[in-house]
Amino acid sequence: MASTVLEIIAFTASVSGWVLVSSTIPTDYWKVSTIDGTVITTATFWANLWKTCVTDSTGVSDCKDFPSMLALDGYIQACRGLMIAAVCLGFFASIFALFGMKCTKIGGSYPSKAKLACLSGVVFIFSGLCSMAGCSLYANKITTDFFDPLFVEQKYELGAALFIGWSGASLCIIGGVLFCFSISDNSKTPRMAYIYNGATSVLSSPPKYQSGEGDFKNTSSSKQFDKNAYV
């Protein structure tokens, strides 16, 4: 029972983290920078993995998609690959988890379900690590440029998408570890085997005595207590 509850908690955490990681990719604010006026913010610059935009004080945005994938910076290409890999791994891990959990009726026998649940935990961990690496690589580029005194271009700060990605990656890793612990808990639990001997009848036949010396003793004792002994 405890392992089943642990699997449900692991599945909920892992799938929630996968959803957060998936929502990070199209999110706008991976990095953001603002230009403040005397009263209001005059312009907001922001960018993600696919485009860079600027929003003025009236709320009108002007966006520009990245012209060519091959002309992109290396860190953006690496972040795209890592985030897409994280989403794909999380998708397959969710399917493995559905087949491997004990509370589901699919997946075969107990040993095969245990292997699938353990596999889903490992894949969720790899999905979380990919997402963590992608967000951290992007954040490292932002902080490096921000604190570089020789960098004269527009400087950005960390956007909300990075924190969402880190949160989703953490949930995926925690859920994968819980899946692995649930399998180890099941392996330590002793499984009692019950042997069915069949239905026993109420009227049992009288015991049979062995032939030989035992029969001789029984016959001799019966002869001593015959009818004439009570007359």
PDB file of N, CA and C in Angstrom, residues 77-129:
ATOM      1  N   GLN A  77      21.138  27.196 -29.852  1.00  0.00           N
ATOM      2  CA  GLN A  77      20.921  25.899 -30.489  1.00  0.00           C
ATOM      3  C   GLN A  77      20.990  24.773 -29.469  1.00  0.00           C
ATOM      4  N   ALA A  78      21.945  24.868 -28.548  1.00  0.00           N
ATOM      5  CA  ALA A  78      22.069  23.836 -27.516  1.00  0.00           C
ATOM      6  C   ALA A  78      20.851  23.839 -26.595  1.00  0.00           C
ATOM      7  N   CYS A  79      20.357  25.017 -26.241  1.00  0.00           N
ATOM      8  CA  CYS A  79      19.179  25.107 -25.379  1.00  0.00           C
ATOM      9  C   CYS A  79      17.942  24.544 -26.068  1.00  0.00           C
ATOM     10  N   ARG A  80      17.799  24.832 -27.347  1.00  0.00           N
ATOM     11  CA  ARG A  80      16.673  24.253 -28.088  1.00  0.00           C
ATOM     12  C   ARG A  80      16.727  22.733 -28.068  1.00  0.00           C
ATOM     13  N   GLY A  81      17.891  22.185 -28.376  1.00  0.00           N
ATOM     14  CA  GLY A  81      18.018  20.728 -28.397  1.00  0.00           C
ATOM     15  C   GLY A  81      17.763  20.097 -27.039  1.00  0.00           C
ATOM     16  N   LEU A  82      18.278  20.691 -25.988  1.00  0.00           N
ATOM     17  CA  LEU A  82      18.100  20.130 -24.656  1.00  0.00           C
ATOM     18  C   LEU A  82      16.641  20.207 -24.203  1.00  0.00           C
ATOM     19  N   MET A  83      15.973  21.313 -24.486  1.00  0.00           N
ATOM     20  CA  MET A  83      14.582  21.442 -24.059  1.00  0.00           C
ATOM     21  C   MET A  83      13.665  20.513 -24.848  1.00  0.00           C
ATOM     22  N   ILE A  84      13.907  20.374 -26.137  1.00  0.00           N
ATOM     23  CA  ILE A  84      13.100  19.440 -26.938  1.00  0.00           C
ATOM     24  C   ILE A  84      13.345  18.009 -26.487  1.00  0.00           C
ATOM     25  N   ALA A  85      14.602  17.678 -26.187  1.00  0.00           N
ATOM     26  CA  ALA A  85      14.904  16.338 -25.678  1.00  0.00           C
ATOM     27  C   ALA A  85      14.221  16.093 -24.338  1.00  0.00           C
ATOM     28  N   ALA A  86      14.171  17.115 -23.491  1.00  0.00           N
ATOM     29  CA  ALA A  86      13.499  16.966 -22.197  1.00  0.00           C
ATOM     30  C   ALA A  86      12.011  16.691 -22.368  1.00  0.00           C
ATOM     31  N   VAL A  87      11.368  17.375 -23.299  1.00  0.00           N
ATOM     32  CA  VAL A  87       9.937  17.157 -23.540  1.00  0.00           C
ATOM     33  C   VAL A  87       9.684  15.750 -24.090  1.00  0.00           C
ATOM     34  N   CYS A  88      10.500  15.314 -25.035  1.00  0.00           N
ATOM     35  CA  CYS A  88      10.320  13.978 -25.623  1.00  0.00           C
ATOM     36  C   CYS A  88      10.560  12.886 -24.582  1.00  0.00           C
ATOM     37  N   LEU A  89      11.605  13.022 -23.788  1.00  0.00           N
ATOM     38  CA  LEU A  89      11.870  12.024 -22.754  1.00  0.00           C
ATOM     39  C   LEU A  89      10.758  11.985 -21.716  1.00  0.00           C
ATOM     40  N   GLY A  90      10.247  13.144 -21.346  1.00  0.00           N
ATOM     41  CA  GLY A  90       9.145  13.165 -20.391  1.00  0.00           C
ATOM     42  C   GLY A  90       7.883  12.517 -20.933  1.00  0.00           C
ATOM     43  N   PHE A  91       7.640  12.655 -22.234  1.00  0.00           N
ATOM     44  CA  PHE A  91       6.465  12.019 -22.844  1.00  0.00           C
ATOM     45  C   PHE A  91       6.569  10.501 -22.770  1.00  0.00           C
ATOM     46  N   PHE A  92       7.711   9.951 -23.170  1.00  0.00           N
ATOM     47  CA  PHE A  92       7.873   8.496 -23.131  1.00  0.00           C
ATOM     48  C   PHE A  92       7.907   7.978 -21.692  1.00  0.00           C
ATOM     49  N   ALA A  93       8.490   8.760 -20.778  1.00  0.00           N
ATOM     50  CA  ALA A  93       8.501   8.349 -19.379  1.00  0.00           C
ATOM     51  C   ALA A  93       7.095   8.288 -18.799  1.00  0.00           C
ATOM     52  N   SER A  94       6.226   9.197 -19.207  1.00  0.00           N
ATOM     53  CA  SER A  94       4.840   9.168 -18.723  1.00  0.00           C
ATOM     54  C   SER A  94       4.118   7.906 -19.194  1.00  0.00           C
ATOM     55  N   ILE A  95       4.363   7.496 -20.444  1.00  0.00           N
ATOM     56  CA  ILE A  95       3.747   6.261 -20.942  1.00  0.00           C
ATOM     57  C   ILE A  95       4.277   5.050 -20.189  1.00  0.00           C
ATOM     58  N   PHE A  96       5.594   4.995 -19.971  1.00  0.00           N
ATOM     59  CA  PHE A  96       6.171   3.889 -19.213  1.00  0.00           C
ATOM     60  C   PHE A  96       5.602   3.832 -17.796  1.00  0.00           C
ATOM     61  N   ALA A  97       5.397   5.004 -17.193  1.00  0.00           N
ATOM     62  CA  ALA A  97       4.871   5.045 -15.830  1.00  0.00           C
ATOM     63  C   ALA A  97       3.431   4.529 -15.773  1.00  0.00           C
ATOM     64  N   LEU A  98       2.618   4.859 -16.779  1.00  0.00           N
ATOM     65  CA  LEU A  98       1.242   4.364 -16.802  1.00  0.00           C
ATOM     66  C   LEU A  98       1.199   2.854 -16.898  1.00  0.00           C
ATOM     67  N   PHE A  99       2.107   2.263 -17.670  1.00  0.00           N
ATOM     68  CA  PHE A  99       2.144   0.812 -17.795  1.00  0.00           C
ATOM     69  C   PHE A  99       2.787   0.152 -16.581  1.00  0.00           C
ATOM     70  N   GLY A 100       3.655   0.863 -15.873  1.00  0.00           N
ATOM     71  CA  GLY A 100       4.409   0.249 -14.795  1.00  0.00           C
ATOM     72  C   GLY A 100       3.829   0.405 -13.413  1.00  0.00           C
ATOM     73  N   MET A 101       2.883   1.308 -13.222  1.00  0.00           N
ATOM     74  CA  MET A 101       2.317   1.507 -11.883  1.00  0.00           C
ATOM     75  C   MET A 101       1.423   0.338 -11.492  1.00  0.00           C
ATOM     76  N   LYS A 102       1.450   0.002 -10.206  1.00  0.00           N
ATOM     77  CA  LYS A 102       0.669  -1.128  -9.723  1.00  0.00           C
ATOM     78  C   LYS A 102      -0.826  -0.840  -9.693  1.00  0.00           C
ATOM     79  N   CYS A 103      -1.210   0.413  -9.663  1.00  0.00           N
ATOM     80  CA  CYS A 103      -2.628   0.751  -9.600  1.00  0.00           C
ATOM     81  C   CYS A 103      -3.314   0.695 -10.956  1.00  0.00           C
ATOM     82  N   THR A 104      -2.582   0.434 -12.022  1.00  0.00           N
ATOM     83  CA  THR A 104      -3.170   0.305 -13.351  1.00  0.00           C
ATOM     84  C   THR A 104      -3.303  -1.174 -13.716  1.00  0.00           C
ATOM     85  N   LYS A 105      -4.210  -1.469 -14.623  1.00  0.00           N
ATOM     86  CA  LYS A 105      -4.489  -2.845 -15.022  1.00  0.00           C
ATOM     87  C   LYS A 105      -3.766  -3.245 -16.304  1.00  0.00           C
ATOM     88  N   ILE A 106      -2.835  -2.438 -16.748  1.00  0.00           N
ATOM     89  CA  ILE A 106      -2.094  -2.729 -17.969  1.00  0.00           C
ATOM     90  C   ILE A 106      -0.617  -2.837 -17.625  1.00  0.00           C
ATOM     91  N   GLY A 107       0.100  -3.565 -18.473  1.00  0.00           N
ATOM     92  CA  GLY A 107       1.537  -3.681 -18.257  1.00  0.00           C
ATOM     93  C   GLY A 107       2.020  -5.072 -17.954  1.00  0.00           C
ATOM     94  N   GLY A 108       1.106  -6.051 -17.800  1.00  0.00           N
ATOM     95  CA  GLY A 108       1.538  -7.418 -17.590  1.00  0.00           C
ATOM     96  C   GLY A 108       1.675  -7.777 -16.124  1.00  0.00           C
ATOM     97  N   SER A 109       2.576  -8.714 -15.853  1.00  0.00           N
ATOM     98  CA  SER A 109       2.771  -9.232 -14.511  1.00  0.00           C
ATOM     99  C   SER A 109       3.555  -8.251 -13.651  1.00  0.00           C
ATOM    100  N   TYR A 110       3.697  -8.638 -12.373  1.00  0.00           N
ATOM    101  CA  TYR A 110       4.365  -7.735 -11.431  1.00  0.00           C
ATOM    102  C   TYR A 110       5.825  -7.472 -11.801  1.00  0.00           C
ATOM    103  N   PRO A 111       6.645  -8.476 -12.164  1.00  0.00           N
ATOM    104  CA  PRO A 111       8.054  -8.164 -12.497  1.00  0.00           C
ATOM    105  C   PRO A 111       8.194  -7.223 -13.687  1.00  0.00           C
ATOM    106  N   SER A 112       7.373  -7.411 -14.708  1.00  0.00           N
ATOM    107  CA  SER A 112       7.461  -6.529 -15.875  1.00  0.00           C
ATOM    108  C   SER A 112       6.990  -5.115 -15.540  1.00  0.00           C
ATOM    109  N   LYS A 113       5.956  -4.974 -14.701  1.00  0.00           N
ATOM    110  CA  LYS A 113       5.495  -3.648 -14.303  1.00  0.00           C
ATOM    111  C   LYS A 113       6.554  -2.941 -13.456  1.00  0.00           C
ATOM    112  N   ALA A 114       7.252  -3.695 -12.609  1.00  0.00           N
ATOM    113  CA  ALA A 114       8.307  -3.094 -11.789  1.00  0.00           C
ATOM    114  C   ALA A 114       9.443  -2.566 -12.660  1.00  0.00           C
ATOM    115  N   LYS A 115       9.796  -3.316 -13.692  1.00  0.00           N
ATOM    116  CA  LYS A 115      10.858  -2.860 -14.602  1.00  0.00           C
ATOM    117  C   LYS A 115      10.437  -1.608 -15.361  1.00  0.00           C
ATOM    118  N   LEU A 116       9.185  -1.562 -15.806  1.00  0.00           N
ATOM    119  CA  LEU A 116       8.705  -0.376 -16.522  1.00  0.00           C
ATOM    120  C   LEU A 116       8.655   0.847 -15.607  1.00  0.00           C
ATOM    121  N   ALA A 117       8.238   0.651 -14.359  1.00  0.00           N
ATOM    122  CA  ALA A 117       8.200   1.782 -13.423  1.00  0.00           C
ATOM    123  C   ALA A 117       9.608   2.309 -13.131  1.00  0.00           C
ATOM    124  N   CYS A 118      10.552   1.399 -12.967  1.00  0.00           N
ATOM    125  CA  CYS A 118      11.933   1.829 -12.734  1.00  0.00           C
ATOM    126  C   CYS A 118      12.492   2.542 -13.966  1.00  0.00           C
ATOM    127  N   LEU A 119      12.164   2.012 -15.159  1.00  0.00           N
ATOM    128  CA  LEU A 119      12.617   2.663 -16.391  1.00  0.00           C
ATOM    129  C   LEU A 119      12.030   4.056 -16.524  1.00  0.00           C
ATOM    130  N   SER A 120      10.752   4.222 -16.190  1.00  0.00           N
ATOM    131  CA  SER A 120      10.137   5.547 -16.274  1.00  0.00           C
ATOM    132  C   SER A 120      10.798   6.523 -15.298  1.00  0.00           C
ATOM    133  N   GLY A 121      11.179   6.036 -14.116  1.00  0.00           N
ATOM    134  CA  GLY A 121      11.881   6.909 -13.174  1.00  0.00           C
ATOM    135  C   GLY A 121      13.222   7.377 -13.711  1.00  0.00           C
ATOM    136  N   VAL A 122      13.970   6.473 -14.334  1.00  0.00           N
ATOM    137  CA  VAL A 122      15.276   6.848 -14.902  1.00  0.00           C
ATOM    138  C   VAL A 122      15.098   7.850 -16.035  1.00  0.00           C
ATOM    139  N   VAL A 123      14.102   7.613 -16.895  1.00  0.00           N
ATOM    140  CA  VAL A 123      13.868   8.520 -18.030  1.00  0.00           C
ATOM    141  C   VAL A 123      13.404   9.890 -17.535  1.00  0.00           C
ATOM    142  N   PHE A 124      12.586   9.938 -16.492  1.00  0.00           N
ATOM    143  CA  PHE A 124      12.181  11.221 -15.913  1.00  0.00           C
ATOM    144  C   PHE A 124      13.385  11.977 -15.361  1.00  0.00           C
ATOM    145  N   ILE A 125      14.314  11.266 -14.759  1.00  0.00           N
ATOM    146  CA  ILE A 125      15.521  11.918 -14.250  1.00  0.00           C
ATOM    147  C   ILE A 125      16.325  12.521 -15.394  1.00  0.00           C
ATOM    148  N   PHE A 126      16.471  11.780 -16.488  1.00  0.00           N
ATOM    149  CA  PHE A 126      17.195  12.320 -17.644  1.00  0.00           C
ATOM    150  C   PHE A 126      16.459  13.513 -18.254  1.00  0.00           C
ATOM    151  N   SER A 127      15.134  13.464 -18.257  1.00  0.00           N
ATOM    152  CA  SER A 127      14.356  14.599 -18.762  1.00  0.00           C
ATOM    153  C   SER A 127      14.586  15.838 -17.899  1.00  0.00           C
ATOM    154  N   GLY A 128      14.568  15.669 -16.591  1.00  0.00           N
ATOM    155  CA  GLY A 128      14.833  16.797 -15.708  1.00  0.00           C
ATOM    156  C   GLY A 128      16.244  17.347 -15.852  1.00  0.00           C
ATOM    157  N   LEU A 129      17.220  16.453 -16.047  1.00  0.00           N
ATOM    158  CA  LEU A 129      18.599  16.918 -16.220  1.00  0.00           C
ATOM    159  C   LEU A 129      18.763  17.698 -17.523  1.00  0.00           C
TER     160      LEU A 129
END
